[in-house]
Coordinates of C-alpha atoms and ligand atoms in Angstrom, one line a residue:
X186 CA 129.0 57.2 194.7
X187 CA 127.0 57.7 198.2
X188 CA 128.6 59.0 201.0
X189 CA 128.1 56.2 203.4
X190 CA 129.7 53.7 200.8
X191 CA 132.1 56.3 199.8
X192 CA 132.8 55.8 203.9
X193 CA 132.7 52.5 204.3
X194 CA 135.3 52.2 201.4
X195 CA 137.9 54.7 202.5
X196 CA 138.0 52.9 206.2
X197 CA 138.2 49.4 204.8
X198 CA 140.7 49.8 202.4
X199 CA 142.9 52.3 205.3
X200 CA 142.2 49.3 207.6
X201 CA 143.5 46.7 205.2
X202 CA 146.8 49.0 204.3
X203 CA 147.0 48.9 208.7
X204 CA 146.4 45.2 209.0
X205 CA 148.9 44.1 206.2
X206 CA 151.6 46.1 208.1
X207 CA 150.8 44.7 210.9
X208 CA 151.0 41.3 209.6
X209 CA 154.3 42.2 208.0
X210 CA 155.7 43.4 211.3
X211 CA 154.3 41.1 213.1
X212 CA 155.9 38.4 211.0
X213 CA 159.2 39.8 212.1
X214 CA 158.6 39.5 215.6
X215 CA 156.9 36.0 215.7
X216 CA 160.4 35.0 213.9
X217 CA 162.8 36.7 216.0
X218 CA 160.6 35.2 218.9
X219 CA 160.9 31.6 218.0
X220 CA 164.9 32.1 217.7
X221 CA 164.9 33.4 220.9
X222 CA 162.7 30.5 222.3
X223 CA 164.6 28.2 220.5
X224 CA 168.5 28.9 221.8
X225 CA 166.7 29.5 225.4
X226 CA 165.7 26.1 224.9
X227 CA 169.4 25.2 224.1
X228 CA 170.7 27.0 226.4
X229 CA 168.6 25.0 229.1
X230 CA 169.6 21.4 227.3
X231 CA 173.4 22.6 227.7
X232 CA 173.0 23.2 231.5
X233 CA 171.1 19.9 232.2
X234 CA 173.6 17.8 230.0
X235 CA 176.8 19.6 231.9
X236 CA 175.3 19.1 235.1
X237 CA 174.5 15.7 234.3
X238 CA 178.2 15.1 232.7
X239 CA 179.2 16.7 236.3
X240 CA 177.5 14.0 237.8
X241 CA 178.3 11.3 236.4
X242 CA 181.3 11.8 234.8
X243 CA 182.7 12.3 231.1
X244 CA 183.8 9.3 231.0
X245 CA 180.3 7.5 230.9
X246 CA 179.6 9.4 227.6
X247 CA 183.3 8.6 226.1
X248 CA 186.4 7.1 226.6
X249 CA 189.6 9.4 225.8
X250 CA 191.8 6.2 225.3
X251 CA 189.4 5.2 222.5
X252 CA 189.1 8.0 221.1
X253 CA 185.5 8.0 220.8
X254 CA 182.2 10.7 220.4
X255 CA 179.1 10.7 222.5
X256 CA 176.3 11.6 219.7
X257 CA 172.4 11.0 220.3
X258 CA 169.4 11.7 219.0
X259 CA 165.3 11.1 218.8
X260 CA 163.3 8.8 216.3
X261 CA 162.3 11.6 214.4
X262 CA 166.0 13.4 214.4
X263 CA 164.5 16.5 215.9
X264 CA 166.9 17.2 218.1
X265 CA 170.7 15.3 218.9
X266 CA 172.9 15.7 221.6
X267 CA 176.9 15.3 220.6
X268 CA 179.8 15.5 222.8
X269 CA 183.5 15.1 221.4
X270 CA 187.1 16.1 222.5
X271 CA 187.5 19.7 221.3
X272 CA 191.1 19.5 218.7
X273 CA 191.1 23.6 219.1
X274 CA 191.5 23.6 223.1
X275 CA 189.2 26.7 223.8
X276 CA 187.7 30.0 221.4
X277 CA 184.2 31.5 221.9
X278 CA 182.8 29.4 224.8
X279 CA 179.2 29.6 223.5
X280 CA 178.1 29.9 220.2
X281 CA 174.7 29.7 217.8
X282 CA 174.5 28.7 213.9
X283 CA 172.4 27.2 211.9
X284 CA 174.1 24.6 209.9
X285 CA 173.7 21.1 208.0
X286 CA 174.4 18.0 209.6
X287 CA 174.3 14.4 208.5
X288 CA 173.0 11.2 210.7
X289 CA 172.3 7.9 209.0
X290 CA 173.1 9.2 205.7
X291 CA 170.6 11.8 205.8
X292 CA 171.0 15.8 205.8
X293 CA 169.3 17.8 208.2
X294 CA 169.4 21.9 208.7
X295 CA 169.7 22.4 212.6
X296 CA 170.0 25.4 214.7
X297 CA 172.9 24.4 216.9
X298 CA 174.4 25.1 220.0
X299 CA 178.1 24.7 220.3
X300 CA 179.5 24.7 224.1
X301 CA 183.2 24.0 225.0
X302 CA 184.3 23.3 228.8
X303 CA 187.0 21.8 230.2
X304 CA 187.0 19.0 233.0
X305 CA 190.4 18.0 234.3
X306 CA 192.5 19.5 231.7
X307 CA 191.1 18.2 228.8
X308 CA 188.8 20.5 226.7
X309 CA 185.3 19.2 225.3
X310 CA 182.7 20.1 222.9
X311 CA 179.1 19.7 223.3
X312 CA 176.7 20.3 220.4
X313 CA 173.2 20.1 220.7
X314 CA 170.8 21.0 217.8
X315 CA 167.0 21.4 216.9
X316 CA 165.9 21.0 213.8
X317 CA 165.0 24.1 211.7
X318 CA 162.3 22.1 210.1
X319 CA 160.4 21.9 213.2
X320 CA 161.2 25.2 214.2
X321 CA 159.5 26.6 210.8
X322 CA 156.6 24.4 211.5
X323 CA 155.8 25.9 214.9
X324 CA 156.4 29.5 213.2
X325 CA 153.9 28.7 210.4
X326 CA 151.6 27.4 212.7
X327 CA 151.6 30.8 214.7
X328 CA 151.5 32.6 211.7
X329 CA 148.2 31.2 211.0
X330 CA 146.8 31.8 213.9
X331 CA 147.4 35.1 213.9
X332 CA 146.3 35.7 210.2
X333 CA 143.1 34.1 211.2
X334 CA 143.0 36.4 214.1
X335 CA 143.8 39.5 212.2
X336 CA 141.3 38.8 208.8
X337 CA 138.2 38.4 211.6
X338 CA 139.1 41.5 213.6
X339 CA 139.7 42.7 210.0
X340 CA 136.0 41.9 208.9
X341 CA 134.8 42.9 212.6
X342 CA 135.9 46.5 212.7
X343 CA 134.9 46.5 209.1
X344 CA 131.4 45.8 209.9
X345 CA 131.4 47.9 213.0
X346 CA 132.3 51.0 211.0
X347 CA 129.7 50.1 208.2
X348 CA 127.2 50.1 211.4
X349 CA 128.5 53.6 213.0
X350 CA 128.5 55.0 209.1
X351 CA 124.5 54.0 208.8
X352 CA 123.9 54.7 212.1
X353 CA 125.6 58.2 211.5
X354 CA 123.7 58.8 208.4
X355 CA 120.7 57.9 208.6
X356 CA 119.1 61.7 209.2
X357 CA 121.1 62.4 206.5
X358 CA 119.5 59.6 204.1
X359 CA 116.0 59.8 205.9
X360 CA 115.6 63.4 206.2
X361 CA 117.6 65.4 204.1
X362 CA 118.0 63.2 201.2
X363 CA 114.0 62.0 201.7
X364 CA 113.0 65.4 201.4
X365 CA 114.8 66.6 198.2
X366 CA 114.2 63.2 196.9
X367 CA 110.4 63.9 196.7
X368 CA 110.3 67.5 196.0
X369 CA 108.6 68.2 193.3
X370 CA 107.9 72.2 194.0
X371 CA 108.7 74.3 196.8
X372 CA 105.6 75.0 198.2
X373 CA 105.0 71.0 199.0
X374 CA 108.5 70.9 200.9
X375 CA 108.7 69.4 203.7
X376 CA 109.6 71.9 206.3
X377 CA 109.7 69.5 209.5
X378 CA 112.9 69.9 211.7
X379 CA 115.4 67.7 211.9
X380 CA 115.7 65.3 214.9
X381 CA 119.0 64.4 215.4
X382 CA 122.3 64.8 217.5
X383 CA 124.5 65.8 214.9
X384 CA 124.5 69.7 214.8
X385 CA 125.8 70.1 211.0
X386 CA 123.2 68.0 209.6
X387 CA 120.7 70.0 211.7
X388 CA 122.4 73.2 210.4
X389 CA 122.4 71.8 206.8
X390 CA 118.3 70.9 207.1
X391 CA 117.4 74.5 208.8
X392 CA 119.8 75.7 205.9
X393 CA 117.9 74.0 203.4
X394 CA 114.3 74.9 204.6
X395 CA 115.0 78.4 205.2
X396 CA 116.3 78.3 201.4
X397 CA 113.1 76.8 200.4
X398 CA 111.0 79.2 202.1
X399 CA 112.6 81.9 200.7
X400 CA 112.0 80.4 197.3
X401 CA 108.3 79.6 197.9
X402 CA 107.6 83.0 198.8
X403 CA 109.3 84.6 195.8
X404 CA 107.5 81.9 193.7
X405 CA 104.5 82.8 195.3
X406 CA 104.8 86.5 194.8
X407 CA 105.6 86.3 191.1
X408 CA 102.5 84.0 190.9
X409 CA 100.8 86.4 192.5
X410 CA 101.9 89.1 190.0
X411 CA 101.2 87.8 187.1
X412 CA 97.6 86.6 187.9
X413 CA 97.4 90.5 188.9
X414 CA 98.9 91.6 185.4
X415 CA 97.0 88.9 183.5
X416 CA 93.8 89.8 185.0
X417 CA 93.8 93.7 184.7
X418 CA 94.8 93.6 181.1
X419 CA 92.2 91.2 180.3
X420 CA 89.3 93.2 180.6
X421 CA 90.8 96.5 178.8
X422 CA 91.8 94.0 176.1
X423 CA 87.9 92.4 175.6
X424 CA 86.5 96.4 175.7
X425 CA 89.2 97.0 172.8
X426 CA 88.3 94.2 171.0
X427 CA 84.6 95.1 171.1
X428 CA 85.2 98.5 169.9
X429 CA 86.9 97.2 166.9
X430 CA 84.2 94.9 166.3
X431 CA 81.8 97.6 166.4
X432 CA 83.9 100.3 164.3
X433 CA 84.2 97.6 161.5
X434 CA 80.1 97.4 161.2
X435 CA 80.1 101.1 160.3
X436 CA 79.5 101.0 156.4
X437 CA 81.5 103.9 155.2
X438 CA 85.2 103.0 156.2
X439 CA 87.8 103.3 153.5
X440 CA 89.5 99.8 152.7
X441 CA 93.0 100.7 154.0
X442 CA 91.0 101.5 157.7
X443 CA 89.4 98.0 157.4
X444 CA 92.6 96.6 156.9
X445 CA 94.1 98.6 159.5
X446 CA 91.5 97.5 162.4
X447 CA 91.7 93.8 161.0
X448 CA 95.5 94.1 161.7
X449 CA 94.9 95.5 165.3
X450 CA 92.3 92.8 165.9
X451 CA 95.1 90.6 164.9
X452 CA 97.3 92.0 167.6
X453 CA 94.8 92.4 170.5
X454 CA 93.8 88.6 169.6
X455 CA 97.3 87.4 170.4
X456 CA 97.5 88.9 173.1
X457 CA 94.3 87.9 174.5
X458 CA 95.7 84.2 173.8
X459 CA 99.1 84.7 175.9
X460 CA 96.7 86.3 178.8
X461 CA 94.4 83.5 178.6
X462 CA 97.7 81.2 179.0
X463 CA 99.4 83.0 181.6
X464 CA 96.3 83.2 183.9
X465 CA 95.1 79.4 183.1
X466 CA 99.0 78.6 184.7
X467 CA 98.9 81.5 186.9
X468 CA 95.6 79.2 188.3
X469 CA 96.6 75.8 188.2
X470 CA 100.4 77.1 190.2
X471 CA 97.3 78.5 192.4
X472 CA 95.7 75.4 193.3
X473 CA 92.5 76.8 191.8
X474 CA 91.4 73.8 190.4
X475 CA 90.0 70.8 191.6
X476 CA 91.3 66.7 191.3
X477 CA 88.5 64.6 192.0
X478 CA 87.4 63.2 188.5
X479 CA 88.1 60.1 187.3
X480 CA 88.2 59.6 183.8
X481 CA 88.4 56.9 180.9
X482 CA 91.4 57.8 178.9
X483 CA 91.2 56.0 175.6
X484 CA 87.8 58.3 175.6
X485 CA 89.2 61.3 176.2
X486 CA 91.9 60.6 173.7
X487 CA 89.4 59.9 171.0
X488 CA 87.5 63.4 171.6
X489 CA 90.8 64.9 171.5
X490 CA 91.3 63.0 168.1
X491 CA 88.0 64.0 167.0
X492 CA 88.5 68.2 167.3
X493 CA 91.7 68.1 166.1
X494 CA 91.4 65.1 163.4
X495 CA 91.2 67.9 160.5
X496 CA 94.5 69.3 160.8
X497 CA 95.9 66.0 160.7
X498 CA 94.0 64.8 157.6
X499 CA 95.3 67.9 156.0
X500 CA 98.7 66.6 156.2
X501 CA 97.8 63.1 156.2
X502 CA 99.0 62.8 159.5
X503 CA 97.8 59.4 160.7
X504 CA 96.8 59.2 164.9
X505 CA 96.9 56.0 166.5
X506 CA 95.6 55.6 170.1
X507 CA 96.9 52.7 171.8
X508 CA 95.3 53.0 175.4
X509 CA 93.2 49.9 176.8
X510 CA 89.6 50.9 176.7
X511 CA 89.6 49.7 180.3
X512 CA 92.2 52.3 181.4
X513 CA 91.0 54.8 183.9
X514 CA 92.5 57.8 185.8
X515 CA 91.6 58.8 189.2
X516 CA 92.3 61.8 191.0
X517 CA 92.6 64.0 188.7
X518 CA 91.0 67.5 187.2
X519 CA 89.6 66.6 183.6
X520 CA 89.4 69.6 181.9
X521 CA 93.1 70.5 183.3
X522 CA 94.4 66.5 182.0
X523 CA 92.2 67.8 177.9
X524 CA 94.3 70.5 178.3
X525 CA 97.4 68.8 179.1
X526 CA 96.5 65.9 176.3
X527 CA 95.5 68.3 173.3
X528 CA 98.0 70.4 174.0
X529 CA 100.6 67.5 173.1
X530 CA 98.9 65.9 170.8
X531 CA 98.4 69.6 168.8
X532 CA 102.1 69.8 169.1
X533 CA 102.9 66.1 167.2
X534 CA 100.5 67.2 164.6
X535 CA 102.2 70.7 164.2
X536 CA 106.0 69.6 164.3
X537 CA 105.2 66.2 162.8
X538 CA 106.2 65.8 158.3
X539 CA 103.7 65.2 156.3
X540 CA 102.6 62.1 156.2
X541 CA 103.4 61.5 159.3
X542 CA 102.2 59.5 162.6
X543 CA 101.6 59.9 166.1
X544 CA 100.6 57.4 168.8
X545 CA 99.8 57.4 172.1
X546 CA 100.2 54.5 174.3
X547 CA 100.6 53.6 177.9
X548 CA 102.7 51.6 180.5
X549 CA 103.4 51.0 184.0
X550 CA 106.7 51.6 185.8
X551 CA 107.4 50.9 189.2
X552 CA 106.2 53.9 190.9
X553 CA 104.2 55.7 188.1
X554 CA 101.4 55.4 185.1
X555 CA 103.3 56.4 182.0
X556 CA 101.4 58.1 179.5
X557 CA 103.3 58.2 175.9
X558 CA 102.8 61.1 173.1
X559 CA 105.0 60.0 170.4
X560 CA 105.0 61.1 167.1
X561 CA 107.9 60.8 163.8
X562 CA 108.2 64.7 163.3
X563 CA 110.9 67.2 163.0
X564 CA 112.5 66.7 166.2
X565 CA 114.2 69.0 169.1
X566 CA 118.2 69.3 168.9
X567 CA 119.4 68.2 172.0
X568 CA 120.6 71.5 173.3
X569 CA 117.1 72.9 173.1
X570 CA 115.2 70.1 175.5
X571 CA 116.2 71.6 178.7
X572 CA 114.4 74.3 177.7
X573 CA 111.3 73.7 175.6
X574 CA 109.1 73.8 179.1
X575 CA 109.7 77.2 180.0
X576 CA 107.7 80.3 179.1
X577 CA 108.2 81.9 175.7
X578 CA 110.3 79.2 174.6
X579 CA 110.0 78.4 171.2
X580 CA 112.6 76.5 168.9
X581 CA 112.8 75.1 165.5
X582 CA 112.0 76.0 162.2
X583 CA 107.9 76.8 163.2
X584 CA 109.3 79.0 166.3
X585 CA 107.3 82.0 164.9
X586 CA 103.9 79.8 164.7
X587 CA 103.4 79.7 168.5
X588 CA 103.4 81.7 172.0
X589 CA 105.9 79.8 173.2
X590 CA 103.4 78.9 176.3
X591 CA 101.9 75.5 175.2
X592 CA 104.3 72.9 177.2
X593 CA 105.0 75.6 180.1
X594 CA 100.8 74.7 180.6
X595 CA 101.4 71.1 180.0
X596 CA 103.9 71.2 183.2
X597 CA 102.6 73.1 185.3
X598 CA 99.3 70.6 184.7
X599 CA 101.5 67.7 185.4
X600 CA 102.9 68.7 188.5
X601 CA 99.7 70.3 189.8
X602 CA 98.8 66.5 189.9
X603 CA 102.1 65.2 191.5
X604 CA 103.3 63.6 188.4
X605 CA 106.4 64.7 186.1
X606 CA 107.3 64.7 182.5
X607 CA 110.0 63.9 180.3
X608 CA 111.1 64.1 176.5
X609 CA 113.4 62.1 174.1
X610 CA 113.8 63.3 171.1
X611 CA 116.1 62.6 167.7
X612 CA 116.1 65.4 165.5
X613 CA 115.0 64.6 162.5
X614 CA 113.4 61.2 163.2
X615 CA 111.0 61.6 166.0
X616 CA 110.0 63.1 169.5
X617 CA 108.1 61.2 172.8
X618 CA 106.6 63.3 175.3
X619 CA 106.4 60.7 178.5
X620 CA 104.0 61.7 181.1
X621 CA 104.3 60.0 184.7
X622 CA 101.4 60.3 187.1
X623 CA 101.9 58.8 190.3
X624 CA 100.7 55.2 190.4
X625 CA 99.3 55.4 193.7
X626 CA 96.5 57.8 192.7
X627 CA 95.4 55.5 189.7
X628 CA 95.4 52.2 191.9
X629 CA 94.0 54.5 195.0
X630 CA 91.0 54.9 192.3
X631 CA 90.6 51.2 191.0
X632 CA 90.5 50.0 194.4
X633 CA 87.8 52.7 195.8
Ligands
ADP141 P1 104.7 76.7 170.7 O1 103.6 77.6 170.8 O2 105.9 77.3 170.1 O3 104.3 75.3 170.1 P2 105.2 75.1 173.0 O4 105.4 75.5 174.4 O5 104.0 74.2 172.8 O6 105.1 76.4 172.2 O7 106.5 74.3 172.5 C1 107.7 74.9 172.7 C2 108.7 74.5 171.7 O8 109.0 73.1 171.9 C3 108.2 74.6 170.3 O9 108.5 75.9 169.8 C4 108.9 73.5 169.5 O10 110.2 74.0 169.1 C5 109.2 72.5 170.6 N1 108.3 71.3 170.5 C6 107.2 71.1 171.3 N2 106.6 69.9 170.9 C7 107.3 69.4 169.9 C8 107.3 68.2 169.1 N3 106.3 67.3 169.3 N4 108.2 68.0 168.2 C9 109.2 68.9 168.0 N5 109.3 70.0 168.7 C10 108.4 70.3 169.7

């Protein structure tokens, strides 16, 4: 997962464990609120009805004689008013319950207000009571609000911190990410520095440049060497050869000499071979070479067909080249992309069973021209791909056939020309060799 999701994940889901606590306590407080808004309210009903009953006198709300109750209350039976002779003559002056309470038949829950006073000896109740139904209805309606008040500032700081995280990031993602992104060997690396206010990203970019300068130079230093090495062996190696040649035209040398030299020239020819490998990397890792040819591939496919057809008729090996005759490639080094081609195609035919087939065909992907070797050989077990590009690798049951040297030349070809390369294999069943060259270059050409 990316960091800057990763980010944006951990603060919204903290911010949502926040905000429902929040909401929780909060629903608390808006409840113990309305309770207290609601008996304040009763409270102030109580004094205006005594001071009213002051006024005008109990009797005008009942008659003692009679033995009757004052009781009234709205349209709606929100709220009612009663007043009665208290039969306990005193107890807890003022008190708060919420309690059932039937007018016209009906039952209604109230929050109640029960007051007893006295006025000339004779001891009163007065009840007054608001109805819990409308009480709840205020509360939900507050709730609401703030729920709709809490989900947007929710979603705002949400937002804001997806903002700060990008904003944050972004020499991270352009930069340092950008740069190992398109690295494809060390000597291309970007080495710009890094503009930005955050010191450890600035720390982890000079970190990461002085790394790859260090690995540049020691890449360049064993290139170095072994063009060095290749080269000075190669011409004792030639004089050698030559002086076998010549020794086998004398006429008098006993058979077991002849065989002798033969097996020497045997030797010194193999080793001429891995030279001739190591220097032809040693030169493209060099930049020796130059890219400026463009060339028809289904043409260059057939030539390759046509030098090597004869080792695939032996084995009935059957080649099938599916490129479009239109296909070009531009920007590139031709003899280097033979090479590269033969090279794979060599390989299908020498790992392939007999009666085998190969083909060769091509596609676009977003970014790249795909080139596809493909062929229904012997295969490479999985825990040998990783390492079938590197020098002196060999693998399999022909392992003792090669140098080891012919796909470390196919890489280092492809990546001399930007591109990369990839293989699938099922043991067994078949192998595809997938070569990517940078679409750019071969639509940079069409359109020149
Ligand atoms: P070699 O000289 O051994 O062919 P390469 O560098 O060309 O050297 O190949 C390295 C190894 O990769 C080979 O030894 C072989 O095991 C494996 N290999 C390469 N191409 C194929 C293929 N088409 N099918 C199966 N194995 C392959």
């Amino acid at each position: 997962m990316r960091l800057e999701l990763k980010l944006a994940l951990i603060g919204a889901i903290s911010k949502i464990v926040i905000f429902i606590l929040l909401f929780v306590l909060m629903q608390q407080f808006i409840d113990n609120q309305a309770l207290n808004h609601t008996d304040r309210d009763l409270v102030k009903m109580k004094d205006k009805t005594i001071s009213i009953v002051e006024k005008i006198g109990i009797n005008s709300f009942l008659n003692i004689e009679r033995d009757s109750v004052y009781a009234s209350y709205n349209m709606l039976k929100d709220e009612y008013i009663s007043i009665d002779i208290d039969p306990s003559k005193g107890g807890d002056k003022l008190v708060f319950s919420n309690e059932a309470r039937e007018i016209e038949d009906e039952d209604f829950d109230y929050r109640i207000l029960n007051y007893r006073f006295e006025i000339k000896g004779q001891h009163y109740v007065l009840e007054i009571g608001k109805s819990v139904q409308l009480i709840n209805s205020l509360n939900k309606m507050i709730q609401n609000i703030s729920i709709s008040i809490i989900l947007l500032v929710l979603l705002m700081t949400i937002m804001v911190d997806i903002g700060i995280n990008k904003y944050l990031l972004t020499p991270l993602n352009k930069m340092i990410i950008g740069k190992l992104k398109t690295i494809t060997d060390p000597e291309s690396f970007d080495f710009s520095a890094l503009n930005s206010s955050t010191s450890d990203f600035v720390s982890l970019n000079n970190a990461l440049n002085e790394l790859m300068y260090k690995v540049s130079t020691i890449l360049k230093n064993q290139q170095r060497f072994t063009a060095n090495v290749s080269h000075e062996l190669f011409t004792p190696i030639s004089v050698m050869q030559s002086k076998l040649e010549n020794l086998l035209l004398s006429n008098d040398l006993p058979e077991h000499f002849i065989a002798n030299i033969l097996d020497q020239q045997e030797h010194l020819n193999r080793l001429q071979q891995i030279i001739k490998a190591l220097l032809l990397i040693a030169r493209i890792e060099n930049d020796q070479f130059a890219k400026d040819d463009s060339l028809n591939l289904k043409q260059l496919i057939e030539e390759i067909i046509l030098n090597i057809e004869d080792r695939a008729q032996m084995r009935n090996i059957s080649i099938e080249n599916n490129i479009p005759s239109e296909q070009v490639l531009g920007r590139v080094n031709k003899s280097l992309v033979y090479i590269l081609l033969f090279n794979l195609i060599s390989n299908a035919i020498k790992y392939n069973k007999d009666n085998g087939k190969i083909q060769v065909s091509c596609f676009n992907d977003d970014l790249n021209f795909c080139l596809e070797i493909s062929d229904s050989g012997i295969g490479i077990d999985k825990d040998q791909i990783s390492t079938i590009f590197d020098r002196f690798k060999r693998a399999g049951p022909l392992a003792g056939e090669g140098y080891g040297l012919g796909l470390s030349i196919v890489k280092s070809i492809v990546l001399f020309h930007q591109g990369d390369i990839k293989v699938r294999s099922e043991p067994g069943i078949k192998t595809t060799f997938t070569v990517h060259f940078p679409l750019k270059d071969v639509n940079e050409f069409h359109s020149a």
